[in-house]
XYZ file of C-alpha atoms in Angstrom:
652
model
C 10.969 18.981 -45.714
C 8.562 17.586 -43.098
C 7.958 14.332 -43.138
C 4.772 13.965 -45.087
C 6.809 15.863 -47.632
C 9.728 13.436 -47.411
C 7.493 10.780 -48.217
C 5.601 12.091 -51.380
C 9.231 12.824 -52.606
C 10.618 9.673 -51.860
C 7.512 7.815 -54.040
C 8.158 10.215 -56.664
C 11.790 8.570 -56.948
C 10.406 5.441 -56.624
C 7.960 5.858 -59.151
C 10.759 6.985 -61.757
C 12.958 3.647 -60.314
C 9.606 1.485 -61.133
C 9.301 2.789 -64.670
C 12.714 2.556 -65.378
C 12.928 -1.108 -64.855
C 9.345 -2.017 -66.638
C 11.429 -0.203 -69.992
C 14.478 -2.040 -68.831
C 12.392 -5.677 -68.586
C 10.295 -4.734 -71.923
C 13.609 -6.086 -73.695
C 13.764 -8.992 -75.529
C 16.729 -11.696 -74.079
C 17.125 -14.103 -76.738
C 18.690 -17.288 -74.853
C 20.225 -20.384 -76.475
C 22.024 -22.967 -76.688
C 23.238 -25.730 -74.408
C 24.541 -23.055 -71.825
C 21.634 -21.145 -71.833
C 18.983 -23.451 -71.828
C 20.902 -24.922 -68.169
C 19.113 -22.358 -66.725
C 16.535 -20.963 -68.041
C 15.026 -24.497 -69.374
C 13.653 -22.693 -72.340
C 15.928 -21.675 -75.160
C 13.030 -19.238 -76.456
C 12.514 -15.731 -76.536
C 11.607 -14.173 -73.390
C 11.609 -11.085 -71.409
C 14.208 -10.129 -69.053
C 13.206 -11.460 -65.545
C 13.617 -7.620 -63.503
C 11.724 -7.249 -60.006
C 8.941 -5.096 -59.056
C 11.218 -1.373 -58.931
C 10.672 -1.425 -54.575
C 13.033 0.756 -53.078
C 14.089 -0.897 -49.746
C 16.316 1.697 -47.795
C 18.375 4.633 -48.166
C 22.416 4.777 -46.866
C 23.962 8.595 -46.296
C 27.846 8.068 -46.281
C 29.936 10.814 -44.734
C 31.757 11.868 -47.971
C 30.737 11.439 -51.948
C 32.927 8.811 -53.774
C 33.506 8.109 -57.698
C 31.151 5.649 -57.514
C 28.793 8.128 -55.847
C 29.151 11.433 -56.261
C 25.868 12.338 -54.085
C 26.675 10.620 -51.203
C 23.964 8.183 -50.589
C 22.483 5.845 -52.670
C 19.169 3.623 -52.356
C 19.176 -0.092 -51.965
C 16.466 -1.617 -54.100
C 14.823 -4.544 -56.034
C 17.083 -4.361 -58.830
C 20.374 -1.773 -59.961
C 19.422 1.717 -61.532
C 22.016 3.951 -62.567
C 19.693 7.442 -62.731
C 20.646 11.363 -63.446
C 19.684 11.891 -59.421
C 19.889 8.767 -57.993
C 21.502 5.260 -57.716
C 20.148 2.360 -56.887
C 22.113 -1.241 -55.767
C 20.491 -4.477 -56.395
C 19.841 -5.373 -52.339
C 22.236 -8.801 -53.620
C 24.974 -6.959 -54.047
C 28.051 -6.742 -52.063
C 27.174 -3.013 -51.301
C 23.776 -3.325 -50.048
C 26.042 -4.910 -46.782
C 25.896 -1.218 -45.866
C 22.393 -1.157 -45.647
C 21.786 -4.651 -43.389
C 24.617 -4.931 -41.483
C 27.606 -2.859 -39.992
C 30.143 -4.725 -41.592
C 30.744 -6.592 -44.638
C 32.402 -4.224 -47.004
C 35.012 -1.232 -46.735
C 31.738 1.698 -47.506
C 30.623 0.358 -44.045
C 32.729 2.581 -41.672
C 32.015 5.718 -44.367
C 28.170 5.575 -43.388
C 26.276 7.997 -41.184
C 22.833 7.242 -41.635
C 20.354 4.830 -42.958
C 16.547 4.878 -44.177
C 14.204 2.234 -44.032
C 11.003 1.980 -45.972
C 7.694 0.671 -45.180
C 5.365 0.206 -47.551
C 1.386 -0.289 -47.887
C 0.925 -2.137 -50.902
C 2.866 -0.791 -53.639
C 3.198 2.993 -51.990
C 6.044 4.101 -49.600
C 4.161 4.617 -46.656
C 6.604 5.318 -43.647
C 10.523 5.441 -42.883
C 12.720 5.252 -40.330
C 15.675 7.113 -40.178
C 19.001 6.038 -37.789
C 21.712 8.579 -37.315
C 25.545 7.440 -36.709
C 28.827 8.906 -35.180
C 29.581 11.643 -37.898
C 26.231 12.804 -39.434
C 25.842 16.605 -39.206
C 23.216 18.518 -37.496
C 21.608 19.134 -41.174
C 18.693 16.603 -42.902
C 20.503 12.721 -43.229
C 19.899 13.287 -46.981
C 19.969 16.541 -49.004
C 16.298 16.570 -50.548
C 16.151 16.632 -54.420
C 12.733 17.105 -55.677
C 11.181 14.916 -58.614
C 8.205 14.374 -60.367
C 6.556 11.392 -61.497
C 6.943 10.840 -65.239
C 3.932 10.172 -67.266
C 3.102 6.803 -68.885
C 4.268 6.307 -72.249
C 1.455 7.312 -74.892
C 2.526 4.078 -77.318
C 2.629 0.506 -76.725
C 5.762 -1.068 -75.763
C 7.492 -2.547 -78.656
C 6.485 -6.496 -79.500
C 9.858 -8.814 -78.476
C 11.172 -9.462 -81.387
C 13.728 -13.082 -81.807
C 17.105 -12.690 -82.266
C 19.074 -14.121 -84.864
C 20.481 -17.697 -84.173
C 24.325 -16.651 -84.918
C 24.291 -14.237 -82.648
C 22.492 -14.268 -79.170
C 21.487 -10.791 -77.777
C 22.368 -10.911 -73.813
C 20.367 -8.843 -71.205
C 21.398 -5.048 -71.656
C 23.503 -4.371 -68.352
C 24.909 -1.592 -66.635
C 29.246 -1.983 -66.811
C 30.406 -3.850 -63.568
C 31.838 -0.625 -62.382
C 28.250 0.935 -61.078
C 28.113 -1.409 -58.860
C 31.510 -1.449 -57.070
C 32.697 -4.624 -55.842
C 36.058 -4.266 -55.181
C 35.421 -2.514 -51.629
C 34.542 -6.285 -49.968
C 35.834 -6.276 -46.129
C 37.188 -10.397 -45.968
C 36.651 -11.920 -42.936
C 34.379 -9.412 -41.395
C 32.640 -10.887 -37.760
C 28.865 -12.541 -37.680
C 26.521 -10.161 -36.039
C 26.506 -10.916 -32.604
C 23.141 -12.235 -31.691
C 22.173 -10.072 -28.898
C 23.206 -7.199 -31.038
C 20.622 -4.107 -31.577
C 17.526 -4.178 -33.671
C 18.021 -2.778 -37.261
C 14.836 -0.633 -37.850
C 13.383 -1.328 -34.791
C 10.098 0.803 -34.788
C 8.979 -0.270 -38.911
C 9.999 -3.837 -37.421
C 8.033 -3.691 -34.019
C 4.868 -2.053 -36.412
C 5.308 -4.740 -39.013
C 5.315 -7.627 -36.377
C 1.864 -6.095 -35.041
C 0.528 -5.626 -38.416
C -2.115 -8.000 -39.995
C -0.840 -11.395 -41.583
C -1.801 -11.688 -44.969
C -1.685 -15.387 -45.627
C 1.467 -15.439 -47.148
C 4.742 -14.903 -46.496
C 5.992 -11.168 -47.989
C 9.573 -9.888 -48.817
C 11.075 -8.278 -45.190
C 14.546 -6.749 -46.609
C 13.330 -3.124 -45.031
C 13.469 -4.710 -41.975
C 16.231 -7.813 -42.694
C 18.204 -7.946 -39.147
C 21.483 -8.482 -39.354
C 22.047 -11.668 -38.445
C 19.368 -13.004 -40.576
C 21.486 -10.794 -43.511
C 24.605 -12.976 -42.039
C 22.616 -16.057 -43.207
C 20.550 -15.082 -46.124
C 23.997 -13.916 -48.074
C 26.551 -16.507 -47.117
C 28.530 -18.087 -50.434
C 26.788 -20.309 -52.148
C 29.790 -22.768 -51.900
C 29.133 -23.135 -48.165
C 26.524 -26.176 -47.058
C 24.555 -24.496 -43.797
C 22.351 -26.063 -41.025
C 19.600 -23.274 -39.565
C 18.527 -24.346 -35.902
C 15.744 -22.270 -34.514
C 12.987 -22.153 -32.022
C 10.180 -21.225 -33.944
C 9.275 -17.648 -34.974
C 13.089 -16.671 -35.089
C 12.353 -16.385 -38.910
C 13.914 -19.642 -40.437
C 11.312 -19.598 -43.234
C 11.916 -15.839 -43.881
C 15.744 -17.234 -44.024
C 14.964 -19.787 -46.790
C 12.865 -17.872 -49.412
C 15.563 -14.758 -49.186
C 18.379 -17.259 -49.433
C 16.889 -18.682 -52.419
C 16.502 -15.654 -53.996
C 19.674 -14.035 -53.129
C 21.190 -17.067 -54.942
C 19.887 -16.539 -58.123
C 20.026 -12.771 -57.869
C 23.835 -11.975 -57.338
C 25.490 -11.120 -60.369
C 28.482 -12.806 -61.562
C 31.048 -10.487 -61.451
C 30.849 -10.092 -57.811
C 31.140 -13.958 -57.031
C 34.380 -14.683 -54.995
C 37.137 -16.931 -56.281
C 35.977 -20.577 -55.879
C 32.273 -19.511 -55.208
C 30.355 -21.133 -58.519
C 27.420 -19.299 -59.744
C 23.815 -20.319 -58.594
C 21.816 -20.523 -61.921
C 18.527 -22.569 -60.270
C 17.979 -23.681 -56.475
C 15.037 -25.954 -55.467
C 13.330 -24.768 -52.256
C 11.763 -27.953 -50.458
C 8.694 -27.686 -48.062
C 6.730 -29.507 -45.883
C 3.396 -29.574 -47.443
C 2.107 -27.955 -50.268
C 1.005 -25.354 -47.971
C 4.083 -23.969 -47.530
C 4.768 -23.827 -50.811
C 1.775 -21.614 -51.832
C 2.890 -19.688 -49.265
C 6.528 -18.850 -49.557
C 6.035 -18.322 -53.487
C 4.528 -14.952 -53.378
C 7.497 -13.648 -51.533
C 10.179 -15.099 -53.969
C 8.105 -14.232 -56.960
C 8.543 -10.703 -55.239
C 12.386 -11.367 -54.691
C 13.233 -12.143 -58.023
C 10.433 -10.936 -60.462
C 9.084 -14.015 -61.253
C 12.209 -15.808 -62.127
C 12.230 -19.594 -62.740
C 15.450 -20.141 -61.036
C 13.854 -20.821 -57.508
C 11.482 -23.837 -57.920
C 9.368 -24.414 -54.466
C 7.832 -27.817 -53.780
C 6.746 -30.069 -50.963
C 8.552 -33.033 -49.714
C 5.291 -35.229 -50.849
C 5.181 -33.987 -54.457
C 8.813 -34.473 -54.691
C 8.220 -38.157 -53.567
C 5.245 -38.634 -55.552
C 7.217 -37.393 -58.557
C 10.036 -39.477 -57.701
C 7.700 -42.898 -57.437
C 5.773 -41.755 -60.652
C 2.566 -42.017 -59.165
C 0.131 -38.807 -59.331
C -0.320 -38.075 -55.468
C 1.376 -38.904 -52.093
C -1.140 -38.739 -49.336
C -0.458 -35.842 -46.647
C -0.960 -37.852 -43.097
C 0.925 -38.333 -39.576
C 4.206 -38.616 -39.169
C 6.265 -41.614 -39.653
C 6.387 -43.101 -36.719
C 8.184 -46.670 -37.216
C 11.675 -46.430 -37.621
C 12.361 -49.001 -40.896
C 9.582 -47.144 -42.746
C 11.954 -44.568 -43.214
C 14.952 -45.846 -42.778
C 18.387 -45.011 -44.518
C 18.376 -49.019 -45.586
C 14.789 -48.526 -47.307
C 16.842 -46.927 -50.029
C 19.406 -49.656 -51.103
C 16.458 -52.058 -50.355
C 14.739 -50.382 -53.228
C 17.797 -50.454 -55.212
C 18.342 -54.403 -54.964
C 14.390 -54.803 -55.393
C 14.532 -52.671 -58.676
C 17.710 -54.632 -59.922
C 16.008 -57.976 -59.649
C 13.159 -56.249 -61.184
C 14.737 -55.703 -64.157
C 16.497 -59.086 -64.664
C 12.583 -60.777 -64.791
C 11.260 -58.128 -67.140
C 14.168 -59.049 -69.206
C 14.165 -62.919 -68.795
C 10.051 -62.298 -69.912
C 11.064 -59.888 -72.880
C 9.216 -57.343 -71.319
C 10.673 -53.677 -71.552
C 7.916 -51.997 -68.950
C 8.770 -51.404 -65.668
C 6.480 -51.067 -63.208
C 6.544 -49.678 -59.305
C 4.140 -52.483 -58.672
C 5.528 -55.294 -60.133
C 8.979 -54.035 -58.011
C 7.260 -53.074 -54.344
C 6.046 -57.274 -55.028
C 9.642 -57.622 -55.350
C 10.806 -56.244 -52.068
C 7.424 -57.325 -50.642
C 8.896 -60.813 -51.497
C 12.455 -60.307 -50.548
C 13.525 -60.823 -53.742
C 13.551 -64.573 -55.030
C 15.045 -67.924 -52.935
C 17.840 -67.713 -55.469
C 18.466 -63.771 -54.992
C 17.060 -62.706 -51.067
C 17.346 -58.212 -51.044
C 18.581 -59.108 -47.553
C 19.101 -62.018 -44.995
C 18.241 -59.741 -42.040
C 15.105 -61.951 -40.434
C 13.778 -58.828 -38.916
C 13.979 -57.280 -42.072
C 12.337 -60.145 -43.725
C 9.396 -60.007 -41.214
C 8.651 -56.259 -42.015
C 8.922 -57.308 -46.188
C 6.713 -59.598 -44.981
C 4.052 -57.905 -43.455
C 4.398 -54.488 -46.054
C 0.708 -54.309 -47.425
C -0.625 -54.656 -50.661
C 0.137 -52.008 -53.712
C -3.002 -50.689 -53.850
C -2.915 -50.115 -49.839
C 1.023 -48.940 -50.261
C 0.215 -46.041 -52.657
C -2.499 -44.412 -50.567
C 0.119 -44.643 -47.417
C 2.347 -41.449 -46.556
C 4.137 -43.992 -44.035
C 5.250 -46.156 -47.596
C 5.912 -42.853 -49.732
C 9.660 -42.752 -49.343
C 9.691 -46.817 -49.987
C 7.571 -46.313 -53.451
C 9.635 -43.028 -54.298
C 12.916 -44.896 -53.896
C 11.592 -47.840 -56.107
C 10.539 -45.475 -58.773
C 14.047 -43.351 -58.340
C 15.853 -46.736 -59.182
C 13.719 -47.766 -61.739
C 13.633 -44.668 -63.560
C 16.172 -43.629 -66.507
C 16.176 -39.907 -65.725
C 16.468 -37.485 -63.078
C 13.612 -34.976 -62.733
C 15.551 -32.571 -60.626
C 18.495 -32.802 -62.496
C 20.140 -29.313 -62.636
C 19.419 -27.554 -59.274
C 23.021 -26.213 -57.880
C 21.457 -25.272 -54.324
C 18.744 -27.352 -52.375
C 17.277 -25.474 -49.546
C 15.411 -27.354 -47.368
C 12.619 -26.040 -44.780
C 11.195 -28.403 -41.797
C 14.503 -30.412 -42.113
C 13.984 -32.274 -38.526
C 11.049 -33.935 -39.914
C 12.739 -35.441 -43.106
C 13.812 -39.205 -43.158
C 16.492 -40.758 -43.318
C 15.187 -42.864 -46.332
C 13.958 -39.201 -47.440
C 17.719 -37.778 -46.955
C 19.403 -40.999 -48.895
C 16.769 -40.097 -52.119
C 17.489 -36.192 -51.767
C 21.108 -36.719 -51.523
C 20.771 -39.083 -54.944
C 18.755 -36.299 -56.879
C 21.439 -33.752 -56.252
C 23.907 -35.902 -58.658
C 26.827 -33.110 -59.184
C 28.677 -30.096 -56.359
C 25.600 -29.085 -55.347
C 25.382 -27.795 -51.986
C 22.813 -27.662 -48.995
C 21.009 -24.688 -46.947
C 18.709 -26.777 -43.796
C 16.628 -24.863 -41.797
C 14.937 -26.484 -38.611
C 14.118 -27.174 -35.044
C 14.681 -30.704 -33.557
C 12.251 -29.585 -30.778
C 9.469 -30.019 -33.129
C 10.345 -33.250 -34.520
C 6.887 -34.881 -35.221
C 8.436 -38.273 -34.916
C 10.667 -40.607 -32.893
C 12.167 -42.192 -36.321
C 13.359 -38.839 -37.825
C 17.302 -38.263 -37.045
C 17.616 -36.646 -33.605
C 20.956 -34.749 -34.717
C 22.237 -32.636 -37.326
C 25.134 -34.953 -37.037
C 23.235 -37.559 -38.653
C 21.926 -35.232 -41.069
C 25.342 -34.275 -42.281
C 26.765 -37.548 -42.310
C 23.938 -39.085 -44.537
C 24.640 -36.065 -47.079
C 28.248 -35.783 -46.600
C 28.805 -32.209 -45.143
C 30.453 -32.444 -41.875
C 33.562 -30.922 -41.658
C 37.184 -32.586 -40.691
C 36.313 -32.639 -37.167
C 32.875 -34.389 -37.781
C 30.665 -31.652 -36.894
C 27.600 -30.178 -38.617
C 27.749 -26.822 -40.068
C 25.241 -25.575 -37.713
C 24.083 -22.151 -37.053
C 22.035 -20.980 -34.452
C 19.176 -18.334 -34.597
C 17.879 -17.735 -31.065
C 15.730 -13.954 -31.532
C 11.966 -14.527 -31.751
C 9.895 -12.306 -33.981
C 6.518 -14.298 -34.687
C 4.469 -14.908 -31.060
C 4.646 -12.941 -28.096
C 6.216 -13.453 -25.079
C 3.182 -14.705 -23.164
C 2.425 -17.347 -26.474
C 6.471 -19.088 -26.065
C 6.434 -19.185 -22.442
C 3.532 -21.310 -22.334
C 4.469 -23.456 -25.710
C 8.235 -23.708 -24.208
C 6.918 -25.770 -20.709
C 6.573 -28.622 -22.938
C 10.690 -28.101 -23.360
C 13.242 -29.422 -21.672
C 13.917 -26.663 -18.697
C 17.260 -26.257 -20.547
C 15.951 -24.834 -23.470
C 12.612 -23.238 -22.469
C 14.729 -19.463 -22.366
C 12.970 -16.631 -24.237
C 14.150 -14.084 -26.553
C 11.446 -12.601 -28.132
C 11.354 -9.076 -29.772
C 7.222 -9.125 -28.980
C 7.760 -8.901 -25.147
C 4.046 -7.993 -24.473
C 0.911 -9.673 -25.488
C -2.323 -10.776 -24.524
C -2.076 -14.030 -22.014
C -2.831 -17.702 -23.168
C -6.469 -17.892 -23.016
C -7.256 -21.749 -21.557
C -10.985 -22.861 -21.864
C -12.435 -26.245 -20.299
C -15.359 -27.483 -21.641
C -17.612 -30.641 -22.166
C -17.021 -33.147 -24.242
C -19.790 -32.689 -26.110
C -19.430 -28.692 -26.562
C -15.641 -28.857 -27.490
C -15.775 -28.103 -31.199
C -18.689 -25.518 -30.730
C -16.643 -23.642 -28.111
C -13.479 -24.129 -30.578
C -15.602 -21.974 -33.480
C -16.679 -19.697 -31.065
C -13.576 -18.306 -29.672
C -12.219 -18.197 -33.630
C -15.274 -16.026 -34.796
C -14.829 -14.231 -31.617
C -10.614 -13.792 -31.861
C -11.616 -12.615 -36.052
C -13.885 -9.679 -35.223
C -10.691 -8.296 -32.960
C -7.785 -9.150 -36.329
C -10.875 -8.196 -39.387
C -8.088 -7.359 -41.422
C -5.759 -10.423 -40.704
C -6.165 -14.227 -40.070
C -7.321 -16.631 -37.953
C -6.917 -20.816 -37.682
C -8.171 -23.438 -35.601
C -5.704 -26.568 -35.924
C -7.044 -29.711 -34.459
C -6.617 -33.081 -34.799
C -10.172 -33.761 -35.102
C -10.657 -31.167 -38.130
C -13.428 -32.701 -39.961
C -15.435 -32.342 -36.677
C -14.576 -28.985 -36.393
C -15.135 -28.254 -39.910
C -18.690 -29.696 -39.244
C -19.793 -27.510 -36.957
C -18.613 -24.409 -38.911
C -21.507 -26.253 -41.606
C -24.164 -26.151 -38.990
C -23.324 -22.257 -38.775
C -23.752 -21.544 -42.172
C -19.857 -20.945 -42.995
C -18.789 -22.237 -46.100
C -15.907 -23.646 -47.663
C -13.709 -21.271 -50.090
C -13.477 -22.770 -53.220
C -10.029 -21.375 -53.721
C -8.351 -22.279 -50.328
C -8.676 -25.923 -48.899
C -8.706 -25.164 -45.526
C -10.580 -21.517 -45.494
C -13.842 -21.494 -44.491
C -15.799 -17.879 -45.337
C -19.045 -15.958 -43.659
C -20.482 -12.887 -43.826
C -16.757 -11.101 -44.432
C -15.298 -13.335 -41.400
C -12.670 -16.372 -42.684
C -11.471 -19.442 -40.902
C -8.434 -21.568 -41.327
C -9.305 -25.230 -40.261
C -6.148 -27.346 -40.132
C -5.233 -30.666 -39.212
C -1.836 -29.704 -37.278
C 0.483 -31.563 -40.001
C -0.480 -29.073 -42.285
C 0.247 -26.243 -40.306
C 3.958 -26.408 -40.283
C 5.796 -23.556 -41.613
C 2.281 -21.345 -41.527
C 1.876 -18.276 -39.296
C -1.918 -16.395 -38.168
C -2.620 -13.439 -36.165
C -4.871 -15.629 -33.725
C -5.023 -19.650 -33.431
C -7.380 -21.807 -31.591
C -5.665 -25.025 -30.477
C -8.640 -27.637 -30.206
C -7.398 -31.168 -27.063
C -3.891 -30.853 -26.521
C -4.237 -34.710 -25.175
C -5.225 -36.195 -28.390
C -2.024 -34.592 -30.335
C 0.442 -37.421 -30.925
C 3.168 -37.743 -28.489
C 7.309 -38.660 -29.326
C 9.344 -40.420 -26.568
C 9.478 -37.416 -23.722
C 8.328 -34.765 -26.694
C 5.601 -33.122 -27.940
C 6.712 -31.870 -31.444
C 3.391 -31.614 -33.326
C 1.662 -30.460 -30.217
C 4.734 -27.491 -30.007
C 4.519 -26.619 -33.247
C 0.660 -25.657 -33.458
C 1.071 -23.526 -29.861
C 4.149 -21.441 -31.814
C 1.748 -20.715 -35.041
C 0.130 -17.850 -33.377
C 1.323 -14.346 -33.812
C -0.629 -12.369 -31.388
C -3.018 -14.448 -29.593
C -3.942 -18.131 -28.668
C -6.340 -19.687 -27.150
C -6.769 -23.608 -26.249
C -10.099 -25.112 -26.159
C -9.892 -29.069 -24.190
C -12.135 -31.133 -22.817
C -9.619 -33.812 -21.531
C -6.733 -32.959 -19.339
C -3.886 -31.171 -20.085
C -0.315 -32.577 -21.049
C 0.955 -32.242 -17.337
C 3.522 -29.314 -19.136
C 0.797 -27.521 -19.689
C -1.444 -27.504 -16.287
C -1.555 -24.655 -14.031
C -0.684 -21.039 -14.677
C-alpha cells in the first residue's frame, strides 16, 4: 500500500478500536462499599471510565509470540483484544516497547515502530523507524478492514446492581496483557540520546498551540517515558529549564498513576487509586485538564487545582487573591505553621471558657495577631512579636495573597476534617515557588504513605523567601534519602521556544547555566522595540495584532506588569473581552491573551509580547518572573520597553 492507503486503513482499525471501547464503557460498574467508595467517592451506579479509543503507535517484533501471534501489536488509549488486532493500554508494562528501548524483555524482539499523528480525532500522518533485523518487505503486513456501522438501537439504560453482589468492570484475563516479560533494572535513557519520532515531533512543535495542553504519547521521548512511568512508591524531584516539558511530565504522570492496572504493580509498589495534581494558578489548571481528561477518559482519580484554591479551601474562606510573590521571608515561613497551631489551640480554650462551640478564622488570626494572651505568649521571639504586631487587620488579611498560607494554616488547625483526605500521590507543578509555610500545610494534608512527584526550576523562583534548594524541599517533607540528598532528576532537552528565544532569556542566567539544548534550533530572532513612554502599550498591541495575522490558527499573549493599561488600549481599538476566558480579548477573528506575568506560569503561546522588562520584580541577583515570561513563547517574541534594559539583556 502507498501511504495514503496506509492511512485510510489504519483509521479503519482505529475506528473498529473506538467502537469497541464506547460498547465496552456502555457497561454498568456498580461500586460499593467502604473499599469502593475510597476511590471513586461515589458508591452509585456509573459507567466504566474507558478513554477516547486513540491509537498511539504501532511495534513490528521480529517473530510472532503466544501472546501475539501477528507480530505487532498497537499501543493505544485503553487494551483491546480484537480478531485482527491487539491493542496495549500505553500504561502497561509492554507499551515500554513502544517509548523506550528498554524496559521489558519484547524490547530486543522489535524491528520497527509507528507513530501516529493525528488532526482532531482522524489519523492523519505516521512515521515509521526501521531497526537491525526488519526485512526488506512493508514493517507491517497490511490487513484490510472496514469501518463497522453504528448500531441501529440505543445502547441499553445502566441498570443497578444488586447490593449482595457488586458487578466489577468486565476485563480482559491478565494474560492479554503479558506482564511477566519486565527487564529489572534496565538503564535511564541517556539524555543526549536520539529523538523518538523525530519528524511528527519536529511538525508538532511547529504546529499551532491550542490553548491547552494535549496528550503527546505519539511523540513521548524516552526520557520523559523514564519519568512519566516510574513506581508510584518512589517520591521524585523534576528540575528543568523551561520548555523541557515538566508540565507535559506532570499531567502524564498523573494519569499513568491511575491508569496501570493492578496486576502489573511490582511487589511493594501500592496501587494509585486518586492523585491530586497542584498548580500555580487556576490557569494552569484549566489548562492541563483537557489533556488528563484525554489520558484517562474523564476519570475522577486525577483532581487538578491551584495552590490558591487549595489555600483558600484550607482557610475556609471563598477566594485567595492571585498577586506577587511573597517576598518577606516570615510571611511564609515554615514557623507560620506551628504559629497557627498554638494560635488555634488558645483559640479553642476561650471559645470553651465562653461556652461557645463556633470557631472562627477571625477570632484566631486576633489570636496570633495578639501573640496569644500575657498568661499564654504563641512565642517569646521579640522579632516575631514585632511582625504579630504589625500583621493587619482581618478584613485587610483575607484580601492578601502575602497572608494566604497564615489564614490557610489557621483554618487547617481549626478545622475537624481533612478536605484532601484520600489522595495517595501529590504531584506538584511550579514547586520552586511554593513556601515553606505552603510545604509544612501540604505535607499535613497528605496524612498517610503518600508519596511526592515535584516538578520545577529554581531559576525562575519569583521570590527571595521561597527555598533555594531541593534539599530544603525534601527535608520539610521528609524524602531525602540516607545520604541527605533530594531525589532529583534532571531534564535538560528543550522542546517549547527556539533557540534564538533561550539564548536571549538564558543571559539573565548565571554563565554556568545559560547552555542550550533545544530540539527547535532555528527560529525567528528576538525582536527588541524602543519606544516612548507614552506609546509603550500602543506599540505592545501592535506588534500582538501584527505577530496574530502570521499564527491565525494559534495564539498569541502580551504579559505585562502593567496589564490593565494594556488591556485599555486594546478598548480604545474596539477589541473586546471574551466572556468565557479572563484574559482573552477577541476582534474581528483575531484573539489576545493579556496577562499579568504571575499568571502566566506554566502557560505556553505561539508568539508573546513582553511589555518593560525594568518594571518586572527583581530577586537578590535573579530575575525569575522576568525569565519565566521570555521562556512562554514558542516561536516568536518580541519585547516592547520604554525604560532601559536589565543590563542581561542590552546589546545583541
Amino acid at each position: 500500500m502507498n501511504r495514503e492507503e496506509t492511512i485510510v486503513n489504519e483509521r479503519a482499525r482505529e475506528a473498529v478500536y473506538r467502537r469497541a471501547l464506547e460498547v465496552r464503557a456502555s457497561r454498568t460498574v456498580a461500586t460499593q462499599g467502604p473499599a469502593s467508595q475510597a476511590w471513586t467517592r461515589t458508591g452509585t451506579v456509573r459507567l466504566a471510565e474507558i478513554p477516547e479509543g486513540v491509537l498511539i503507535g504501532r511495534v513490528a517484533l521480529a517473530e510472532p509470540n503466544a501472546d501475539v501471534p501477528t507480530g505487532d501489536y498497537y499501543v493505544g488509549s485503553a487494551f483491546h483484544q480484537g480478531d485482527h488486532f491487539t491493542v496495549f493500554n500505553w500504561a502497561a508494562r509492554v507499551a515500554a516497547t513502544f517509548f523506550a528501548d528498554t524496559g521489558h524483555d519484547w524490547c530486543a524482539d522489535v524491528v520497527g515502530r509507528r507513530s501516529f499523528a493525528h488532526e482532531g480525532d482522524r489519523i492523519a500522518d505516521f512515521e515509521d523507524i526501521r531497526f537491525e533485523g526488519a526485512t526488506g518487505g512493508p514493517l507491517f503486513q497490511a490487513r484490510r478492514l472496514t469501518v463497522p456501522k453504528a448500531p441501529a438501537r440505543a445502547l441499553p439504560t445502566p441498570v443497578a446492581a444488586p447490593a449482595a453482589s457488586p458487578v466489577s468492570t468486565p476485563m480482559p484475563a491478565p494474560v492479554a496483557e503479558p506482564t511477566s516479560h519486565r527487564a529489572p533494572d534496565a538503564p535511564a535513557p541517556r539524555a543526549g540520546a536520539p529523538l523518538r519520532a523525530e519528524g511528527l515531533l519536529r511538525r508538532q512543535l511547529r504546529a499551532p498551540r491550542t490553548g491547552h495542553l494535549g496528550a503527546v504519547l505519539a511523540t513521548l521521548q524516552p526520557d520523559q517515558y523514564d519519568l512519566v512511568t516510574r513506581r508510584a512508591d518512589e517520591d521524585l524531584i523534576i528540575e528543568g529549564h523551561p520548555g523541557t516539558g515538566k508540565t507535559v511530565i506532570a499531567a502524564h504522570r498523573a494519569a499513568y498513576l491511575v491508569s496501570r492496572a493492578d496486576h502489573e504493580l511490582d511487589e511493594g509498589d501500592a496501587p494509585v487509586r486518586r492523585v491530586l495534581l497542584v498548580g500555580p494558578t487556576d490557569e494552569y489548571a484549566d489548562h492541563v485538564r483537557p489533556a488528563i481528561d484525554r489520558l484517562t477518559g474523564g476519570s475522577d482519580a486525577v483532581d487538578v487545582i491551584s495552590l490558591r484554591r487549595l489555600l483558600a479551601t484550607l482557610a475556609g474562606v471563598p477566594d485567595v487573591p492571585e498577586g506577587r510573590a511573597i517576598t518577606r521571608i516570615e510571611d511564609g515561613a515554615s514557623e507560620i505553621f506551628s504559629f497557627a497551631h498554638a494560635a488555634a489551640r488558645i483559640h479553642r480554650k476561650q471559645q470553651a471558657a465562653r461556652n461557645r462551640t463556633t470557631m472562627r478564622l477571625r477570632d484566631a488570626y486576633d489570636v496570633l495577631r495578639a501573640n496569644g494572651t500575657a498568661q499564654e505568649p504563641i512565642t517569646r521571639d521579640p522579632e516575631w512579636d514585632r511582625y504579630f504586631a504589625n500583621l493587619p487587620r482581618f478584613e485587610s488579611a483575607r484580601m492578601s495573597r502575602m497572608l494566604a498560607p497564615m489564614l490557610a494554616a489557621i483554618g487547617w488547625h481549626l478545622s475537624s476534617e481533612n478536605p484532601y483526605a484520600g489522595y495517595d500521590c501529590f504531584i506538584v507543578d511550579e514547586a520552586q515557588d511554593v513556601m515553606a509555610a505552603e510545604w509544612a500545610l501540604l505535607d499535613a494534608i497528605a496524612t498517610g504513605n503518600e508519596r511526592w512527584t515535584l516538578l520545577g526550576d529554581l531559576n525562575q523562583r519569583r521570590s527571595d523567601a521561597a527555598l533555594a534548594s531541593w534539599t530544603h524541599v525534601g527535608d520539610l517533607l521528609g524524602i531525602l534519602d540516607d545520604a541527605g540528598d533530594a531525589p532529583v532528576a534532571t531534564i535538560s532537552r528543550g522542546y517549547r521556544s527556539t533557540a534564538p528565544i533561550l539564548e536571549f532569556a538564558n543571559r539573565l542566567l548565571p554563565k554556568a547555566e545559560r547552555a542550550v539544548r533545544c530540539v527547535q534550533t532555528l527560529g525567528a530572532e528576538v525582536q527588541i522595540a524602543r519606544v516612548r513612554t507614552a506609546t509603550l502599550h500602543d506599540e505592545a498591541v501592535t506588534r500582538a495584532a501584527s505577530l496574530g495575522t502570521r499564527y491565525p490558527d494559534g495564539t498569541v499573549a502580551i504579559i505585562s506588569i502593567e496589564h490593565p493599561v494594556t488591556e485599555l488600549e486594546l478598548t480604545k481599538r474596539r477589541w473586546r473581552k471574551d466572556p468565557d476566558h479572563a484574559y482573552r480579548w477577541t476582534r474581528e477573528g483575531q484573539s489576545i491573551d493579556v496577562l499579568n506575568p504571575n499568571y502566566a506560569r506554566g502557560l505556553e503561546w505561539d508568539a508573546v509580547v513582553v511589555v518593560e522588562p525594568a518594571r518586572f520584580p527583581q530577586n537578590f541577583l535573579r530575575h525569575g518572573l522576568l525569565y519565566t515570561s521570555l521562556t512562554r513563547a514558542n516561536q516568536e517574541l518580541c519585547v516592547v520597553h520604554s525604560e532601559a534594559l536589565p543590563e542581561a539583556l542590552r546589546g545583541r
